[in-house]
PDB file of C-alpha atoms in Angstrom:
ATOM      1  CA  MET A  18       0.015  -0.006  -0.007  1.00 65.00           C
ATOM      2  CA  ASP A  19       1.219   3.515  -0.792  1.00 85.00           C
ATOM      3  CA  GLN A  20       2.554   5.668   2.037  1.00 90.00           C
ATOM      4  CA  ILE A  21       0.230   8.537   3.014  1.00 95.00           C
ATOM      5  CA  THR A  22       1.892  11.858   3.662  1.00 97.00           C
ATOM      6  CA  VAL A  23       0.105  14.860   5.159  1.00 97.00           C
ATOM      7  CA  TYR A  24       1.675  18.270   4.630  1.00 97.00           C
ATOM      8  CA  GLU A  25       0.494  20.244   7.619  1.00 95.00           C
ATOM      9  CA  LYS A  26       0.998  22.851  10.277  1.00 93.00           C
ATOM     10  CA  PRO A  27       0.553  21.364  13.787  1.00 92.00           C
ATOM     11  CA  THR A  28      -1.354  24.397  15.109  1.00 93.00           C
ATOM     12  CA  CYS A  29      -3.878  24.284  12.256  1.00 94.00           C
ATOM     13  CA  THR A  30      -7.341  23.244  13.429  1.00 95.00           C
ATOM     14  CA  THR A  31      -8.216  21.715  10.075  1.00 95.00           C
ATOM     15  CA  CYS A  32      -5.017  19.638  10.208  1.00 96.00           C
ATOM     16  CA  ARG A  33      -5.846  18.414  13.712  1.00 96.00           C
ATOM     17  CA  ASN A  34      -9.382  17.492  12.604  1.00 96.00           C
ATOM     18  CA  LEU A  35      -7.976  15.595   9.653  1.00 97.00           C
ATOM     19  CA  PHE A  36      -5.707  13.585  11.977  1.00 96.00           C
ATOM     20  CA  VAL A  37      -8.708  12.575  14.068  1.00 96.00           C
ATOM     21  CA  LEU A  38     -10.583  11.424  10.940  1.00 95.00           C
ATOM     22  CA  LEU A  39      -7.574   9.422   9.681  1.00 95.00           C
ATOM     23  CA  LYS A  40      -7.027   7.779  13.072  1.00 94.00           C
ATOM     24  CA  GLU A  41     -10.748   6.909  13.351  1.00 94.00           C
ATOM     25  CA  GLU A  42     -10.469   5.251   9.913  1.00 91.00           C
ATOM     26  CA  GLY A  43      -7.368   3.324  11.095  1.00 92.00           C
ATOM     27  CA  ILE A  44      -5.165   4.928   8.456  1.00 93.00           C
ATOM     28  CA  ASP A  45      -1.446   5.291   9.129  1.00 94.00           C
ATOM     29  CA  PHE A  46       0.201   8.453   7.812  1.00 95.00           C
ATOM     30  CA  GLU A  47       3.332  10.496   8.019  1.00 96.00           C
ATOM     31  CA  LYS A  48       3.172  14.169   8.952  1.00 96.00           C
ATOM     32  CA  VAL A  49       5.391  16.785   7.337  1.00 96.00           C
ATOM     33  CA  ASP A  50       5.428  20.170   9.046  1.00 96.00           C
ATOM     34  CA  TYR A  51       6.494  22.118   5.992  1.00 94.00           C
ATOM     35  CA  HIS A  52       6.417  25.365   7.984  1.00 90.00           C
ATOM     36  CA  VAL A  53       9.391  24.137   9.999  1.00 90.00           C
ATOM     37  CA  LEU A  54      11.131  21.805   7.543  1.00 88.00           C
ATOM     38  CA  GLY A  55      10.415  23.900   4.425  1.00 90.00           C
ATOM     39  CA  LEU A  56      10.008  22.495   0.937  1.00 95.00           C
ATOM     40  CA  GLN A  57      12.155  22.662  -2.135  1.00 96.00           C
ATOM     41  CA  ALA A  58      10.640  23.934  -5.389  1.00 97.00           C
ATOM     42  CA  GLU A  59      10.703  20.405  -6.852  1.00 97.00           C
ATOM     43  CA  GLU A  60       8.689  19.114  -3.881  1.00 96.00           C
ATOM     44  CA  VAL A  61       6.070  21.861  -4.287  1.00 97.00           C
ATOM     45  CA  ARG A  62       5.810  21.082  -8.009  1.00 98.00           C
ATOM     46  CA  ASP A  63       5.451  17.381  -7.249  1.00 97.00           C
ATOM     47  CA  ILE A  64       2.659  18.082  -4.747  1.00 97.00           C
ATOM     48  CA  LEU A  65       0.887  20.290  -7.258  1.00 98.00           C
ATOM     49  CA  ALA A  66       1.176  17.686 -10.010  1.00 98.00           C
ATOM     50  CA  LYS A  67      -0.260  14.955  -7.764  1.00 97.00           C
ATOM     51  CA  THR A  68      -3.200  17.103  -6.679  1.00 97.00           C
ATOM     52  CA  GLY A  69      -3.845  18.490 -10.142  1.00 97.00           C
ATOM     53  CA  LEU A  70      -3.881  21.994  -8.675  1.00 97.00           C
ATOM     54  CA  SER A  71      -2.008  25.113  -9.725  1.00 96.00           C
ATOM     55  CA  ALA A  72       0.156  27.166  -7.390  1.00 96.00           C
ATOM     56  CA  ARG A  73      -2.531  29.864  -7.395  1.00 95.00           C
ATOM     57  CA  ASP A  74      -5.111  27.221  -6.324  1.00 95.00           C
ATOM     58  CA  VAL A  75      -3.194  26.478  -3.117  1.00 96.00           C
ATOM     59  CA  LEU A  76      -2.355  30.040  -2.090  1.00 95.00           C
ATOM     60  CA  ARG A  77      -3.536  30.991   1.408  1.00 95.00           C
ATOM     61  CA  LYS A  78      -5.110  34.337   0.692  1.00 93.00           C
ATOM     62  CA  ARG A  79      -5.681  35.158   4.379  1.00 92.00           C
ATOM     63  CA  GLU A  80      -1.999  35.026   5.284  1.00 93.00           C
ATOM     64  CA  PRO A  81      -0.401  38.388   6.084  1.00 95.00           C
ATOM     65  CA  VAL A  82       2.435  37.675   3.657  1.00 94.00           C
ATOM     66  CA  TYR A  83      -0.100  37.246   0.830  1.00 95.00           C
ATOM     67  CA  LYS A  84      -1.247  40.825   1.396  1.00 94.00           C
ATOM     68  CA  GLU A  85       2.282  42.119   2.019  1.00 94.00           C
ATOM     69  CA  LEU A  86       3.438  40.739  -1.334  1.00 93.00           C
ATOM     70  CA  ASP A  87       0.227  41.961  -3.062  1.00 92.00           C
ATOM     71  CA  LEU A  88      -0.256  38.522  -4.598  1.00 93.00           C
ATOM     72  CA  GLY A  89      -3.895  39.217  -5.431  1.00 89.00           C
ATOM     73  CA  GLY A  90      -2.903  42.144  -7.595  1.00 88.00           C
ATOM     74  CA  ARG A  91       0.122  40.641  -9.340  1.00 89.00           C
ATOM     75  CA  ASP A  92       0.212  38.412 -12.426  1.00 91.00           C
ATOM     76  CA  LEU A  93       2.916  35.915 -11.470  1.00 95.00           C
ATOM     77  CA  SER A  94       3.935  32.788 -13.311  1.00 96.00           C
ATOM     78  CA  GLU A  95       3.572  29.310 -11.831  1.00 96.00           C
ATOM     79  CA  ASP A  96       7.336  29.190 -11.217  1.00 96.00           C
ATOM     80  CA  GLU A  97       7.307  32.559  -9.478  1.00 96.00           C
ATOM     81  CA  LEU A  98       4.482  31.448  -7.183  1.00 97.00           C
ATOM     82  CA  VAL A  99       6.237  28.147  -6.386  1.00 97.00           C
ATOM     83  CA  ASP A 100       9.384  30.092  -5.538  1.00 97.00           C
ATOM     84  CA  LEU A 101       7.396  32.336  -3.193  1.00 96.00           C
ATOM     85  CA  MET A 102       5.910  29.285  -1.471  1.00 96.00           C
ATOM     86  CA  VAL A 103       9.403  27.939  -0.936  1.00 97.00           C
ATOM     87  CA  GLU A 104      10.495  31.250   0.527  1.00 96.00           C
ATOM     88  CA  HIS A 105       7.275  31.761   2.526  1.00 96.00           C
ATOM     89  CA  PRO A 106       5.815  28.302   3.412  1.00 95.00           C
ATOM     90  CA  ALA A 107       2.775  29.921   5.054  1.00 94.00           C
ATOM     91  CA  LEU A 108       1.547  30.770   1.545  1.00 96.00           C
ATOM     92  CA  MET A 109       0.723  27.120   0.830  1.00 96.00           C
ATOM     93  CA  GLU A 110      -2.757  25.926   1.818  1.00 96.00           C
ATOM     94  CA  ARG A 111      -3.045  22.997   4.196  1.00 96.00           C
ATOM     95  CA  PRO A 112      -3.515  20.158   4.817  1.00 97.00           C
ATOM     96  CA  ILE A 113      -2.465  18.471   1.597  1.00 97.00           C
ATOM     97  CA  VAL A 114      -2.558  14.688   1.576  1.00 98.00           C
ATOM     98  CA  ILE A 115      -0.505  12.599  -0.853  1.00 97.00           C
ATOM     99  CA  LYS A 116      -0.955   8.879  -1.477  1.00 96.00           C
ATOM    100  CA  GLY A 117       1.219   7.411  -4.212  1.00 94.00           C
ATOM    101  CA  ASP A 118       0.790   9.468  -7.344  1.00 95.00           C
ATOM    102  CA  ARG A 119      -2.426  11.199  -6.214  1.00 97.00           C
ATOM    103  CA  GLY A 120      -3.198  13.931  -3.761  1.00 97.00           C
ATOM    104  CA  VAL A 121      -5.870  16.241  -2.444  1.00 98.00           C
ATOM    105  CA  LEU A 122      -6.122  19.540  -0.670  1.00 97.00           C
ATOM    106  CA  ALA A 123      -8.158  18.246   2.282  1.00 97.00           C
ATOM    107  CA  ARG A 124     -10.517  21.208   2.597  1.00 95.00           C
ATOM    108  CA  PRO A 125     -12.989  20.093   3.765  1.00 95.00           C
ATOM    109  CA  ILE A 126     -11.230  17.236   5.458  1.00 94.00           C
ATOM    110  CA  GLU A 127     -13.641  14.688   3.984  1.00 95.00           C
ATOM    111  CA  LYS A 128     -11.972  15.251   0.581  1.00 95.00           C
ATOM    112  CA  VAL A 129      -9.236  12.891   1.832  1.00 95.00           C
ATOM    113  CA  ARG A 130     -11.665   9.996   1.195  1.00 93.00           C
ATOM    114  CA  GLU A 131     -11.120  10.549  -2.545  1.00 93.00           C
ATOM    115  CA  LEU A 132      -7.753   8.807  -2.015  1.00 92.00           C
ATOM    116  CA  PHE A 133      -9.249   5.617  -0.551  1.00 86.00           C
TER     117      PHE A 133
END
């Protein structure tokens, strides 16, 4: 069976709720606190490819850095947005769950069931 990886922030309520759901379902998973560990651009691109989402799709618009960088008013390329997520991990939405070559942005958390 494919390893399940959850890209998360431990203080995120949605992440904590997802963990409860996964444990109730008896599903083992690995947590990656990308806010602490960071991600390389290749990792972000891989996550996006597996979820089928664009960098703009996973931007956290309520983060202060989103407003500070005026990301809503700028026309940035996919590569530029990925580079900003690497520099500012808080810009990437969470939790993102990867299983094998597929993934979902687990918002709402029940979306994780698409992987099972």
